[in-house]
Structures are given as C-alpha cells and as structure tokens.
CSV table of C-alpha atoms in Angstrom, one decimal:
chain,number,residue,atom,x,y,z
A,1,UNK,CA,18.4,-35.7,-27.6
A,2,UNK,CA,17.7,-31.9,-27.1
A,3,UNK,CA,19.5,-29.3,-29.1
A,4,UNK,CA,21.6,-27.1,-26.7
A,5,UNK,CA,23.4,-23.8,-27.2
A,6,UNK,CA,25.1,-21.2,-25.0
A,7,UNK,CA,23.3,-17.9,-24.5
A,8,UNK,CA,25.1,-14.7,-25.6
A,9,UNK,CA,25.7,-12.0,-23.1
A,10,UNK,CA,23.0,-9.8,-24.7
A,11,UNK,CA,20.5,-12.6,-24.2
A,12,UNK,CA,21.5,-13.1,-20.6
A,13,UNK,CA,21.1,-9.3,-19.9
A,14,UNK,CA,17.6,-9.3,-21.6
A,15,UNK,CA,16.5,-12.2,-19.3
A,16,UNK,CA,17.8,-10.4,-16.2
A,17,UNK,CA,16.5,-7.0,-17.0
A,18,UNK,CA,12.7,-7.5,-17.4
A,19,UNK,CA,11.8,-3.9,-16.5
A,20,UNK,CA,9.4,-2.6,-14.0
A,21,UNK,CA,5.9,-3.8,-13.7
A,22,UNK,CA,2.8,-1.6,-13.8
A,23,UNK,CA,2.3,-1.6,-10.1
A,24,UNK,CA,5.9,-0.5,-9.4
A,25,UNK,CA,5.6,2.3,-11.9
A,26,UNK,CA,2.3,3.6,-10.2
A,27,UNK,CA,4.0,3.3,-6.8
A,28,UNK,CA,6.9,5.5,-8.1
A,29,UNK,CA,4.5,8.1,-9.5
A,30,UNK,CA,2.6,8.4,-6.2
A,31,UNK,CA,5.9,8.5,-4.2
A,32,UNK,CA,7.1,11.3,-6.5
A,33,UNK,CA,3.8,13.2,-6.1
A,34,UNK,CA,4.0,13.0,-2.3
A,35,UNK,CA,7.7,13.8,-2.3
A,36,UNK,CA,6.9,17.5,-2.6
A,37,UNK,CA,4.8,17.6,0.6
A,38,UNK,CA,5.9,18.0,4.2
A,39,UNK,CA,4.1,17.4,7.4
A,40,UNK,CA,1.2,19.9,7.7
A,41,UNK,CA,0.9,20.6,4.0
A,42,UNK,CA,-2.5,20.4,2.3
A,43,UNK,CA,-3.0,19.0,-1.2
A,44,UNK,CA,-5.7,18.4,-3.8
A,45,UNK,CA,-6.0,15.7,-6.4
A,46,UNK,CA,-8.3,16.1,-9.4
A,47,UNK,CA,-9.4,12.7,-10.6
A,48,UNK,CA,-9.6,11.8,-14.2
A,49,UNK,CA,-12.8,10.3,-15.5
A,50,UNK,CA,-11.4,6.8,-15.4
A,51,UNK,CA,-10.0,6.9,-11.9
A,52,UNK,CA,-11.8,5.8,-8.7
A,53,UNK,CA,-11.7,7.8,-5.5
A,54,UNK,CA,-11.1,4.8,-3.4
A,55,UNK,CA,-8.2,3.6,-5.5
A,56,UNK,CA,-6.5,7.0,-5.5
A,57,UNK,CA,-7.0,7.3,-1.7
A,58,UNK,CA,-5.5,3.9,-1.1
A,59,UNK,CA,-2.5,4.7,-3.3
A,60,UNK,CA,-1.9,8.0,-1.5
A,61,UNK,CA,-2.1,6.3,1.9
A,62,UNK,CA,0.4,3.6,0.8
A,63,UNK,CA,2.8,6.2,-0.6
A,64,UNK,CA,2.5,8.2,2.7
A,65,UNK,CA,3.1,5.0,4.7
A,66,UNK,CA,6.3,4.3,2.7
A,67,UNK,CA,7.5,7.8,3.7
A,68,UNK,CA,6.5,7.4,7.3
A,69,UNK,CA,3.7,9.8,7.1
A,70,UNK,CA,-0.1,9.8,7.2
A,71,UNK,CA,-2.8,11.3,5.0
A,72,UNK,CA,-6.0,12.9,6.4
A,73,UNK,CA,-8.7,13.2,3.8
A,74,UNK,CA,-11.2,16.1,3.9
A,75,UNK,CA,-14.8,15.6,2.8
A,76,UNK,CA,-15.3,16.8,-0.8
A,77,UNK,CA,-17.8,16.2,-3.6
A,78,UNK,CA,-17.2,15.5,-7.2
A,79,UNK,CA,-13.9,14.4,-8.6
A,80,UNK,CA,-11.6,16.3,-6.2
A,81,UNK,CA,-9.8,14.8,-3.2
A,82,UNK,CA,-8.4,17.2,-0.6
A,83,UNK,CA,-5.9,15.9,2.0
A,84,UNK,CA,-3.5,17.0,4.7
A,85,UNK,CA,-0.1,15.3,5.3
A,86,UNK,CA,0.5,14.3,8.9
A,87,UNK,CA,2.9,12.3,11.0
A,88,UNK,CA,2.5,8.6,11.1
A,89,UNK,CA,0.8,7.4,14.3
A,90,UNK,CA,3.2,5.7,16.7
A,91,UNK,CA,2.4,2.0,17.0
A,92,UNK,CA,1.5,1.0,20.5
A,93,UNK,CA,2.6,-2.2,22.0
A,94,UNK,CA,0.3,-5.1,21.2
A,95,UNK,CA,-1.9,-5.9,24.2
A,96,UNK,CA,-0.9,-8.9,26.3
A,97,UNK,CA,-2.8,-12.1,25.5
A,98,UNK,CA,-5.9,-12.6,27.6
A,99,UNK,CA,-5.6,-15.3,30.2
A,100,UNK,CA,-7.1,-18.6,29.1
A,101,UNK,CA,-10.7,-19.0,30.3
A,102,UNK,CA,-11.5,-21.9,32.6
A,103,UNK,CA,-13.7,-24.6,31.2
A,104,UNK,CA,-17.3,-23.9,31.3
A,105,UNK,CA,-20.2,-26.3,31.7
A,106,UNK,CA,-20.4,-29.8,32.9
A,107,UNK,CA,-17.3,-32.0,32.9
A,108,UNK,CA,-16.9,-35.3,31.1
A,109,UNK,CA,-18.6,-38.3,32.4
A,110,UNK,CA,-16.1,-40.7,33.9
A,111,UNK,CA,-16.3,-44.4,33.1
A,112,UNK,CA,-17.1,-46.5,36.2
C-alpha cells in the first residue's frame, strides 16, 4: 500500500509557479527592445561574440510580428545589424484552389 499525504499550500504554489522558461525570457527581452521603436525608426544591434546574426534577425522579426510590425534589414558587415521598422504587410486573400485537372493518358482497360 502506498504512503499518502496531503500537500501543504506552499507546496501547491511551488508546483503551480514554475517560473518562465528561457525562450519566454528571451522573447520578453526582444519585445522590450522593440518597444522603444515606432514605424519608420531605424535601429542598430551590435552582436556579442557568442551571438549569431541569423538568430538575432529571426528574434527581431518575431518580436516585430508580435507587435504587428515588420523589420527591414540593411546590408552590413561585421557584427552590426541595421534595420528599419515598418508596417506589417497586409495579408492577401488566399488564392482560390485550382480546378481539378482531367485525367490524362489512356483509360483503364475494360474487362470483356
């Protein structure tokens, strides 16, 4: 038979409040960074030696998308990223599905 006990209220709170994960913390940092920018503003990000350009670009794009904006990156060399904040593109209606093509080739042989 298992040994059972009732959890205290502190133990229940500890189970429910697990804190934020690393991804959520990074999201909040990039959201705060872009919070200072408006449409038309330019910015620059100097990358640390352990950061990758592609990762920082993707994080900036995701943060802008969450705010309903877009990011246009300018060409640079080295560890600097320059960008301009723009409006998010308006999503066009999805195209209508193409009509189903008629069968091609020779038909099936019929049993006689």
